[in-house]
PDB file of C-alpha atoms in Angstrom:
ATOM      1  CA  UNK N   1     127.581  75.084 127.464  1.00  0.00           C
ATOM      2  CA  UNK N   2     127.379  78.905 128.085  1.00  0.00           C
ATOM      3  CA  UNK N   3     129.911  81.190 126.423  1.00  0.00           C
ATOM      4  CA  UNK N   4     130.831  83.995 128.972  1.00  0.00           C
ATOM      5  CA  UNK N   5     131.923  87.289 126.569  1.00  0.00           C
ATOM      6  CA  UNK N   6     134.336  89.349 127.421  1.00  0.00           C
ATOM      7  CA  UNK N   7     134.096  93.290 126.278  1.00  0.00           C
ATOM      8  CA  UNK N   8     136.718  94.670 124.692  1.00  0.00           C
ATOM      9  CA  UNK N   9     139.507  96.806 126.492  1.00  0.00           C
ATOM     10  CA  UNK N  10     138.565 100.360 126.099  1.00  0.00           C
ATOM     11  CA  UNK N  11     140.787 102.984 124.756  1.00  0.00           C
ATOM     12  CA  UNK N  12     141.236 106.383 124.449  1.00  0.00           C
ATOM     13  CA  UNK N  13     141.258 108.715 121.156  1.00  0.00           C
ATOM     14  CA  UNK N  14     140.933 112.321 120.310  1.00  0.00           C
ATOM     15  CA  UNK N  15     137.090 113.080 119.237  1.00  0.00           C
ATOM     16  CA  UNK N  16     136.261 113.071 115.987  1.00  0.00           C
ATOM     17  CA  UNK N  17     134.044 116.094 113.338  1.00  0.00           C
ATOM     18  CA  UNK N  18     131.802 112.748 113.073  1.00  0.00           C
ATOM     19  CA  UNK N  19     131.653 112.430 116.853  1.00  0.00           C
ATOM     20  CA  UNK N  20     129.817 115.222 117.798  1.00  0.00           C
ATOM     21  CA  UNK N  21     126.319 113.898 118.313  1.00  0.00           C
ATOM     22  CA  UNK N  22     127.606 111.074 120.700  1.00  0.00           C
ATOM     23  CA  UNK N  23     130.047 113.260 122.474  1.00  0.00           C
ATOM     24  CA  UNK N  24     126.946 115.290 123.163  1.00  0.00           C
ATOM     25  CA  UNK N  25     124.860 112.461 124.208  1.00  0.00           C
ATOM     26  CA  UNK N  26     127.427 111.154 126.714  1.00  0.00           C
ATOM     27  CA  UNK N  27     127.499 114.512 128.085  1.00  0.00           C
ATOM     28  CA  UNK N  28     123.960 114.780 128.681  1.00  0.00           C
ATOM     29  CA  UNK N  29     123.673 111.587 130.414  1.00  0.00           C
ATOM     30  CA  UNK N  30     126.655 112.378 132.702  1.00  0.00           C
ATOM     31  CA  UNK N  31     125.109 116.041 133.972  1.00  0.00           C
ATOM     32  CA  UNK N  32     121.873 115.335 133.355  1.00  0.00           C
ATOM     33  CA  UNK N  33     121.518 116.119 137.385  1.00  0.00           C
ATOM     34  CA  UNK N  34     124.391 117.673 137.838  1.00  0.00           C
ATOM     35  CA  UNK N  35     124.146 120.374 140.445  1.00  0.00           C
ATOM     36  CA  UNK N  36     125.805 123.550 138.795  1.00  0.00           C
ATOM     37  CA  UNK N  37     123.631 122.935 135.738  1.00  0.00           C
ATOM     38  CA  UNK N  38     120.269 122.549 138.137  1.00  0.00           C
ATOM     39  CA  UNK N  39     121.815 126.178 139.640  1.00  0.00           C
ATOM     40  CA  UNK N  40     121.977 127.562 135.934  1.00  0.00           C
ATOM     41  CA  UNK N  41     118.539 126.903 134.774  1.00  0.00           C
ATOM     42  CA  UNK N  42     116.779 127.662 138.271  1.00  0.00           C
ATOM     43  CA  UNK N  43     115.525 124.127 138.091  1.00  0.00           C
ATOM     44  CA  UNK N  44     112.689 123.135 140.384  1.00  0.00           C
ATOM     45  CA  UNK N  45     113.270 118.843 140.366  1.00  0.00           C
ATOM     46  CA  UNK N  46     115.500 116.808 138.909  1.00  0.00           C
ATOM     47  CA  UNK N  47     115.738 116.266 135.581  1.00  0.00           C
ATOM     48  CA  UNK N  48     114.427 112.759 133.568  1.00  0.00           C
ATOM     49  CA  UNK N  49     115.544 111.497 130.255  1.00  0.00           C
ATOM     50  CA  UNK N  50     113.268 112.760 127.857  1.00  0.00           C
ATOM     51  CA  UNK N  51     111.681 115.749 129.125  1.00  0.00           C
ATOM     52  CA  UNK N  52     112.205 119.174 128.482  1.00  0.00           C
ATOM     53  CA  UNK N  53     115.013 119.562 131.017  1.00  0.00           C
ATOM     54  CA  UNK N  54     116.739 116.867 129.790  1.00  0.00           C
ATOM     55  CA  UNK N  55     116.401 118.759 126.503  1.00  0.00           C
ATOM     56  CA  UNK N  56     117.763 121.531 128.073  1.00  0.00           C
ATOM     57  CA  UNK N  57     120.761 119.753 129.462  1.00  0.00           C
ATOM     58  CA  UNK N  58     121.520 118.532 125.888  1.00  0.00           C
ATOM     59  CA  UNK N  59     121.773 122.165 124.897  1.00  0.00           C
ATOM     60  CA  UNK N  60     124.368 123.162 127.225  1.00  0.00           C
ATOM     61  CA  UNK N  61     126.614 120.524 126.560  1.00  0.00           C
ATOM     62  CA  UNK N  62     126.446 121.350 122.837  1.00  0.00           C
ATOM     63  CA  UNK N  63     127.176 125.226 123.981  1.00  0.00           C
ATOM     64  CA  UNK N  64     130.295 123.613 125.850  1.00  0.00           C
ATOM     65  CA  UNK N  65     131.877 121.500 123.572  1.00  0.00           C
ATOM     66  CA  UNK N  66     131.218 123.927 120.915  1.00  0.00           C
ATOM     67  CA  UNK N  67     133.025 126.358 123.011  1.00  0.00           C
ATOM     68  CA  UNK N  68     135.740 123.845 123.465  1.00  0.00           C
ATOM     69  CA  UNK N  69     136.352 123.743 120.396  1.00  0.00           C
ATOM     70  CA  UNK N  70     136.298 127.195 119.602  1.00  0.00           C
ATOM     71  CA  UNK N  71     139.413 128.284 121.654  1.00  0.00           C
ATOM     72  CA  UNK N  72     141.597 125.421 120.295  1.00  0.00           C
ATOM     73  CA  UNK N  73     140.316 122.830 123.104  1.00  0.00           C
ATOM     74  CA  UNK N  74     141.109 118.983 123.109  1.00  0.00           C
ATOM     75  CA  UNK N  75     138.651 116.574 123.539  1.00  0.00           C
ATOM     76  CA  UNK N  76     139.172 113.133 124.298  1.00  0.00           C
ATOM     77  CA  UNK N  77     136.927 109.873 123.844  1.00  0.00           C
ATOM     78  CA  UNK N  78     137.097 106.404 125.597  1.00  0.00           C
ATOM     79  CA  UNK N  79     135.892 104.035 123.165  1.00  0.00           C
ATOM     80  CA  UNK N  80     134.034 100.356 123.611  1.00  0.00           C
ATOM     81  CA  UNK N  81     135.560  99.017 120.623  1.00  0.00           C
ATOM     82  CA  UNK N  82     133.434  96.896 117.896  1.00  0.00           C
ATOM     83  CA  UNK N  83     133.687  93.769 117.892  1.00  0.00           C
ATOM     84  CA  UNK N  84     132.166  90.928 115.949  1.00  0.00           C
ATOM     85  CA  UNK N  85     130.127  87.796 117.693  1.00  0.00           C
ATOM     86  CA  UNK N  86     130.350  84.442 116.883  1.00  0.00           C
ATOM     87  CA  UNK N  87     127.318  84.688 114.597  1.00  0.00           C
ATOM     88  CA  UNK N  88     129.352  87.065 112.403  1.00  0.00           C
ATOM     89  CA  UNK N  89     127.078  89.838 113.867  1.00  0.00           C
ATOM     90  CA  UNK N  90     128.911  93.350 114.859  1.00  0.00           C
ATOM     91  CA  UNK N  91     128.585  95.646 117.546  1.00  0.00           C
ATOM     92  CA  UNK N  92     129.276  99.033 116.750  1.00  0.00           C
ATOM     93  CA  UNK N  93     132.531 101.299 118.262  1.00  0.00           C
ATOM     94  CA  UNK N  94     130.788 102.973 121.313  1.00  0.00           C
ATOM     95  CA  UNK N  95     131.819 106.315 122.791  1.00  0.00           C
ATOM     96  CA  UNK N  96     131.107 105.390 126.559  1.00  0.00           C
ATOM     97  CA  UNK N  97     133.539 108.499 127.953  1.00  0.00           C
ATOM     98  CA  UNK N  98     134.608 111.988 127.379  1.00  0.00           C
ATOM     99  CA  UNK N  99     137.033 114.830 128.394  1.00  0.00           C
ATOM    100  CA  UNK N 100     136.803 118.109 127.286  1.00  0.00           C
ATOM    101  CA  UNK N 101     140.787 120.552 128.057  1.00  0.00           C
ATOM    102  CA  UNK N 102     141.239 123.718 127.756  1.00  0.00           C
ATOM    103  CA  UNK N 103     145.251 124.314 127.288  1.00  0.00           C
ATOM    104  CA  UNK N 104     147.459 126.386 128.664  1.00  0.00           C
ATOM    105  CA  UNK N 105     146.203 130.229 128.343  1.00  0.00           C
ATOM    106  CA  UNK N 106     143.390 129.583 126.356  1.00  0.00           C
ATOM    107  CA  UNK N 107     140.252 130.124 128.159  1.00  0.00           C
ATOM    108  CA  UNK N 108     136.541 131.075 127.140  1.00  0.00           C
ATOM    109  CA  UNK N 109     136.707 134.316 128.941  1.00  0.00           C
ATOM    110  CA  UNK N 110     133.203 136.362 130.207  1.00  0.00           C
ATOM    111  CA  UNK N 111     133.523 138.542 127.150  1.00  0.00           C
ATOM    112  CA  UNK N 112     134.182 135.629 124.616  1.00  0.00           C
ATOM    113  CA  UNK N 113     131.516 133.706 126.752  1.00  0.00           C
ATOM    114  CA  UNK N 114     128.967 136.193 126.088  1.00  0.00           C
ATOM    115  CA  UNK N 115     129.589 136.453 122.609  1.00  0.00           C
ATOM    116  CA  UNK N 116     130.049 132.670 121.418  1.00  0.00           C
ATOM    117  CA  UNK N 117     126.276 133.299 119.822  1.00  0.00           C
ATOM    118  CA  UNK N 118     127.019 131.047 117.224  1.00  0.00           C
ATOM    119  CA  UNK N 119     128.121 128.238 119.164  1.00  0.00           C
ATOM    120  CA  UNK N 120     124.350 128.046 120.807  1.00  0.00           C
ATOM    121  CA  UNK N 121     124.742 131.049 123.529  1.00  0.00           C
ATOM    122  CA  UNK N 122     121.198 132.002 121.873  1.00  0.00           C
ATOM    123  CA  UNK N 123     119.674 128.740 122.468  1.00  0.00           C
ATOM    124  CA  UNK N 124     120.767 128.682 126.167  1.00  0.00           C
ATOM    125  CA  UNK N 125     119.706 132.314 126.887  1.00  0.00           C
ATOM    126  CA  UNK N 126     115.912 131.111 125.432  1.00  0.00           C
ATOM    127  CA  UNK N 127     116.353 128.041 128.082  1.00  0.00           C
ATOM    128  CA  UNK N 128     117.747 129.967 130.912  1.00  0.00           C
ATOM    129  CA  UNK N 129     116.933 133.572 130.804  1.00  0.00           C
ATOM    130  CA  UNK N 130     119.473 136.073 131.634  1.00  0.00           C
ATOM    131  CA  UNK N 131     119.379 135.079 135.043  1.00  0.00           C
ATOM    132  CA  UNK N 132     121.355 132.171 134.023  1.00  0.00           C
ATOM    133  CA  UNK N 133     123.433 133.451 131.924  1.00  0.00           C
ATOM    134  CA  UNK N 134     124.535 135.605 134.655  1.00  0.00           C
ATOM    135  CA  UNK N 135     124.982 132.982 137.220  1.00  0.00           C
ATOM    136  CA  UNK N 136     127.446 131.298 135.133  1.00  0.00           C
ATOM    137  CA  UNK N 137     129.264 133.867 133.815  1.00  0.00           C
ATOM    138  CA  UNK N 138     129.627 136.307 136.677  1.00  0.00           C
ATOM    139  CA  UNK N 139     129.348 134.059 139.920  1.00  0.00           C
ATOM    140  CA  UNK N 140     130.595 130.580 137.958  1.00  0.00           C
ATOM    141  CA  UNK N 141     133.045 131.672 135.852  1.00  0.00           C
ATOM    142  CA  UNK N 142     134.591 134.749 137.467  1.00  0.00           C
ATOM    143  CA  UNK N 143     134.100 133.331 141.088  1.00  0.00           C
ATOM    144  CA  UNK N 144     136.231 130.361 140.420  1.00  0.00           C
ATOM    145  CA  UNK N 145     138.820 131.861 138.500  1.00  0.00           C
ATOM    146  CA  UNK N 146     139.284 134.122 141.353  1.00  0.00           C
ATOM    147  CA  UNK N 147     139.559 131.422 144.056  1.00  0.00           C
ATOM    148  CA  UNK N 148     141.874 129.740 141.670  1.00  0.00           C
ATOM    149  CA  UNK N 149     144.394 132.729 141.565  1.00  0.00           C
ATOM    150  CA  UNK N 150     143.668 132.994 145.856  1.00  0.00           C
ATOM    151  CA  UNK N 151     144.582 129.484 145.811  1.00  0.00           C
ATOM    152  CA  UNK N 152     147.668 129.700 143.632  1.00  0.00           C
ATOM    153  CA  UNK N 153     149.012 132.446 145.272  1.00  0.00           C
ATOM    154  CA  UNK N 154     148.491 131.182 148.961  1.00  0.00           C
ATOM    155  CA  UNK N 155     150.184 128.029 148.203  1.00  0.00           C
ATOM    156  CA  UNK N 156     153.165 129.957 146.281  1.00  0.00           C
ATOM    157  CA  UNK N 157     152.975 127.538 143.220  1.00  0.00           C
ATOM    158  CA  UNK N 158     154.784 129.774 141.080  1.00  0.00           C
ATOM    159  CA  UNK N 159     152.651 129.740 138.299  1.00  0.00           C
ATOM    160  CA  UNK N 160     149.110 131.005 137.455  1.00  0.00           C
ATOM    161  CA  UNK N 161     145.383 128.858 136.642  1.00  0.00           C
ATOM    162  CA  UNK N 162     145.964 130.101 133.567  1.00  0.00           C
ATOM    163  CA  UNK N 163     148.759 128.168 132.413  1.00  0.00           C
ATOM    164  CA  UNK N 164     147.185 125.237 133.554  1.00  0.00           C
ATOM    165  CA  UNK N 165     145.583 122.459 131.492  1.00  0.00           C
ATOM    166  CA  UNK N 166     141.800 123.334 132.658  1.00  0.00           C
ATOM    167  CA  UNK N 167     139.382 120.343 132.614  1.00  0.00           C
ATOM    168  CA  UNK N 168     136.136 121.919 131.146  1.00  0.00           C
ATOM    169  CA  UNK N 169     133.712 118.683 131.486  1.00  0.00           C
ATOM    170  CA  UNK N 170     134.773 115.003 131.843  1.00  0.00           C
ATOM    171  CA  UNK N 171     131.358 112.365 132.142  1.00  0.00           C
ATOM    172  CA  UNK N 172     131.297 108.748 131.553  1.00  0.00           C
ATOM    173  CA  UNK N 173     127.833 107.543 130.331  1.00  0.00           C
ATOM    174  CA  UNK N 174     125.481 105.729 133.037  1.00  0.00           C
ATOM    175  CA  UNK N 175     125.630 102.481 130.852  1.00  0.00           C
ATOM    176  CA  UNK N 176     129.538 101.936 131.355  1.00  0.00           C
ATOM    177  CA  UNK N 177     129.727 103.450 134.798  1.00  0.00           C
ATOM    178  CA  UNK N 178     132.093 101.817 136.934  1.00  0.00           C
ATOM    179  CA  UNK N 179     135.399 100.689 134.426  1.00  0.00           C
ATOM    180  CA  UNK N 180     137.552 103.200 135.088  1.00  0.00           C
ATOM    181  CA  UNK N 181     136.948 105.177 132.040  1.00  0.00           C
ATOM    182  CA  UNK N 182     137.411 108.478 133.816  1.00  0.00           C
ATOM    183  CA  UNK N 183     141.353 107.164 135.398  1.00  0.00           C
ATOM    184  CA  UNK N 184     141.386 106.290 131.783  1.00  0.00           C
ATOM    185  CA  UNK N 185     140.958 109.669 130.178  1.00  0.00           C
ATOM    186  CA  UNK N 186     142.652 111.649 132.854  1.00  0.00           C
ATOM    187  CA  UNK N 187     145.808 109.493 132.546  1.00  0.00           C
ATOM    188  CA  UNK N 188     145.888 109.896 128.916  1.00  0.00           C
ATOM    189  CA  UNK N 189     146.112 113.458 129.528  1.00  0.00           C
ATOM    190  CA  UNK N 190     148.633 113.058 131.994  1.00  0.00           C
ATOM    191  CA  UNK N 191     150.792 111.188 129.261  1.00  0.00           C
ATOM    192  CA  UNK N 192     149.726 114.286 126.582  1.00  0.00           C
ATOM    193  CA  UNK N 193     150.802 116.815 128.886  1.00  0.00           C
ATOM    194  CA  UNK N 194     153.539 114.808 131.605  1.00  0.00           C
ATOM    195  CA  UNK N 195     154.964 118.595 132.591  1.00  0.00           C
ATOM    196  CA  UNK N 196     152.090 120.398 133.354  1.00  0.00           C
ATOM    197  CA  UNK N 197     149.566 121.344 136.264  1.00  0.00           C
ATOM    198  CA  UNK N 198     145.763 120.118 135.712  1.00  0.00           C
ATOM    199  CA  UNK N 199     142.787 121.980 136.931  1.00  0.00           C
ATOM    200  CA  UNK N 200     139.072 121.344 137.256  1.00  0.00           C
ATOM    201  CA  UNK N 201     136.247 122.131 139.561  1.00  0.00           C
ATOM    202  CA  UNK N 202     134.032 119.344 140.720  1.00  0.00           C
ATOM    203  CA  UNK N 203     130.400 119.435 141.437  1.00  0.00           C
ATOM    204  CA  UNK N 204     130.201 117.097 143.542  1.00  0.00           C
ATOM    205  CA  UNK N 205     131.777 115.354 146.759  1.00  0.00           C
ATOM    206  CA  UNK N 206     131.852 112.039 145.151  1.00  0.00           C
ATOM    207  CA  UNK N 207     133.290 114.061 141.954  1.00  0.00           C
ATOM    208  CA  UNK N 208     135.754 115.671 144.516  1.00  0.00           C
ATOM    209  CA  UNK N 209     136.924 112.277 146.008  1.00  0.00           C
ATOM    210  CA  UNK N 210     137.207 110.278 142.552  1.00  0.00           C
ATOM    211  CA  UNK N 211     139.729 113.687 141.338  1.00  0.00           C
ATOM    212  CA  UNK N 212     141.996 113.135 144.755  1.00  0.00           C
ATOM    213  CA  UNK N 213     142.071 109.693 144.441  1.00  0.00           C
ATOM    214  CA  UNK N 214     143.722 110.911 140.845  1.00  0.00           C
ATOM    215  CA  UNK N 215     145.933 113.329 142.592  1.00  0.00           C
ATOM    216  CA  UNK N 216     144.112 116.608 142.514  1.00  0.00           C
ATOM    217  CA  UNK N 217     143.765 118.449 146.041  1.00  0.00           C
ATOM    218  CA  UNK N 218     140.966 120.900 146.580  1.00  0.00           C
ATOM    219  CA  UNK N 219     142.496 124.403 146.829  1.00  0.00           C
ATOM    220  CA  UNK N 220     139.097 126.338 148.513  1.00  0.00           C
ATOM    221  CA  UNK N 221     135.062 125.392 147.720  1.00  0.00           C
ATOM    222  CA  UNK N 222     132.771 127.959 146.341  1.00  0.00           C
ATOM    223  CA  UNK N 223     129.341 128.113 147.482  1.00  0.00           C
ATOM    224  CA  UNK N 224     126.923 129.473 144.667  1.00  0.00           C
ATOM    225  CA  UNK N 225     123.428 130.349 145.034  1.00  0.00           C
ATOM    226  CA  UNK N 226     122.934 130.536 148.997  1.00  0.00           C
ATOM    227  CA  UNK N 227     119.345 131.984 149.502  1.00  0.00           C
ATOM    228  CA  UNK N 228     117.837 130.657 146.142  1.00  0.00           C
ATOM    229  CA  UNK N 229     119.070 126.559 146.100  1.00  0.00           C
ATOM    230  CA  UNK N 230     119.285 123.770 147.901  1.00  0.00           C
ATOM    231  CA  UNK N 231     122.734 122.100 147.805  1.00  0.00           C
ATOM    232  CA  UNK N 232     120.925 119.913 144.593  1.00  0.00           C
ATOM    233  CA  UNK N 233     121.368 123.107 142.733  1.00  0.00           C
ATOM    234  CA  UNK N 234     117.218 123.291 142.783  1.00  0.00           C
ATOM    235  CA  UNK N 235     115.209 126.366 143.663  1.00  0.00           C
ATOM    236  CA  UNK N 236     114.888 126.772 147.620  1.00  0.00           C
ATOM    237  CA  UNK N 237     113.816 129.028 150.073  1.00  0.00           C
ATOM    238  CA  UNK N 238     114.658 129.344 153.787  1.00  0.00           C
ATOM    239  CA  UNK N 239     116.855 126.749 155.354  1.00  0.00           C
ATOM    240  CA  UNK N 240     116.975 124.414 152.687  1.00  0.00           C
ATOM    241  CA  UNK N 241     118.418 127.785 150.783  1.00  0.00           C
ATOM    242  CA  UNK N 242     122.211 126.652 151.780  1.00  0.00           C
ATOM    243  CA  UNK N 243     123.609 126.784 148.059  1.00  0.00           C
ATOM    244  CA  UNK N 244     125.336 124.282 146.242  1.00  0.00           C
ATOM    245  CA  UNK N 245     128.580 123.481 146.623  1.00  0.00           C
ATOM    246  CA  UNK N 246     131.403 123.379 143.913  1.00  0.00           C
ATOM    247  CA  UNK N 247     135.673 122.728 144.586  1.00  0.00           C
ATOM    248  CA  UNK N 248     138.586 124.632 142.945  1.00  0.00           C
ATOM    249  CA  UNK N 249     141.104 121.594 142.620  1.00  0.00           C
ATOM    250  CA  UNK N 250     145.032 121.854 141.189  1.00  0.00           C
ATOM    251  CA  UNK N 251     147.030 118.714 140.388  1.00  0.00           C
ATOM    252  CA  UNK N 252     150.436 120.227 140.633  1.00  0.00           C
ATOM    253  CA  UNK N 253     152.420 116.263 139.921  1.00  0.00           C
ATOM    254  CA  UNK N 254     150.847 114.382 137.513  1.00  0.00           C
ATOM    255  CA  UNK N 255     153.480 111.951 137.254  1.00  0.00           C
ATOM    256  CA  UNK N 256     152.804 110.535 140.926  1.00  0.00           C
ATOM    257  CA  UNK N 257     149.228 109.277 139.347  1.00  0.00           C
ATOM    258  CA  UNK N 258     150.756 108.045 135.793  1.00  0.00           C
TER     259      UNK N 258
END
């Protein structure tokens, strides 16, 4: 007789100090090829698990979450709980998800951005060069924000980005891929914050139709790096030079997607 097992039912928590090093690792996995990050680091191929880009990745997302944390951000886990097998054996709790908010008004700004040295700006500046820096900060950063605000305005939804909940990174782990541990996270925060407006900006298009499908509309795309990448985010010239391809999104009724 077989025994079919049956994994636990997720569930979602605020991260933990202790959590750090497998918040980290989910978030590598998750962008390892993400497109923006490719853009950042002038990236010439994809990158592979273990290999200095992948190493590089893993740096970022340690700069990010540090970051988060640094301007009174909320991060959010979805957990595999442990369980124990019929051998008396246990499987550990698993963090298979995360979400990273920003709240209302608090924001890593370009200045604060460029001086968060302690939170491993050094360490990306030795991976990326100024170059990179500078991609994020003035075409990333400042480039969306001021789409947002276009976006905001031409819609006349009487409030600002700003006061927006601001989704800085959400990634599920390749191993639990498909259980619907991003809905689960993004609901949660629904719950947290039931009055409120979300924002993100996805990466890409099947990013951008998962966050509709959640209730988020694209308010205008922003092309980045037209001339120097391909829309991977990798190092181009000529026509393959098109840029890659990011989406300022708003959800401005949560409830609808509760």
């Amino acid at each position: 007789m077989s025994i079919t097992e049956v994994e636990p039912k997720p569930f979602v928590r605020e991260a933990r100090l202790e959590d750090f090093e497998a918040i980290v690792d989910v978030a590598e996995d998750a962008f390892l090829q993400d497109p923006l990050i490719n853009y950042f680091g002038s990236a010439t191929q994809l990158h592979e698990h273990g290999t200095e880009g992948s190493k590089m990745v893993r740096d970022n997302m340690a700069w990010m979450y540090r970051s988060c944390i640094s301007v009174g951000g909320r991060t959010t886990v979805a957990v595999i709980p442990a369980t124990t097998n019929e051998d008396g054996s246990q499987t550990k709790e698993q963090i298979a998800a995360i979400a990273m908010w920003l709240p209302p008004n608090q924001r890593i700004s370009v200045l604060g951005a460029l001086t968060t040295w302690g939170s491993g700006l050094f360490q990306i500046v030795r991976n990326w060069g100024w170059s990179g820096i500078k991609r994020m900060v003035f075409e990333y950063f400042e480039g969306a924000h001021a789409l947002m605000e276009k976006g905001f305005k031409d819609r006349n939804l009487g409030t600002t980005p700003d006061a927006t909940w601001y989704l800085q990174l959400i990634g599920t782990h390749s191993s639990h891929q498909g259980k619907g541990l991003m809905s689960l996270l993004m609901r949660e925060a629904y719950a947290h914050a039931p009055d409120a407006m979300f924002t993100l900006e996805s990466t890409t298009t099947k990013s951008r139709d998962r966050y509709q499908h959640l209730g988020y509309e694209v308010l205008t795309p922003l092309t980045l790096g037209v001339g120097s990448a391909n829309a991977l985010g990798l190092a181009a010239t000529g026509e393959e030079a098109v840029g890659t391809e990011i989406y300022c999104m708003v959800n401005r009724n949560p409830q609808q997607k509760m």
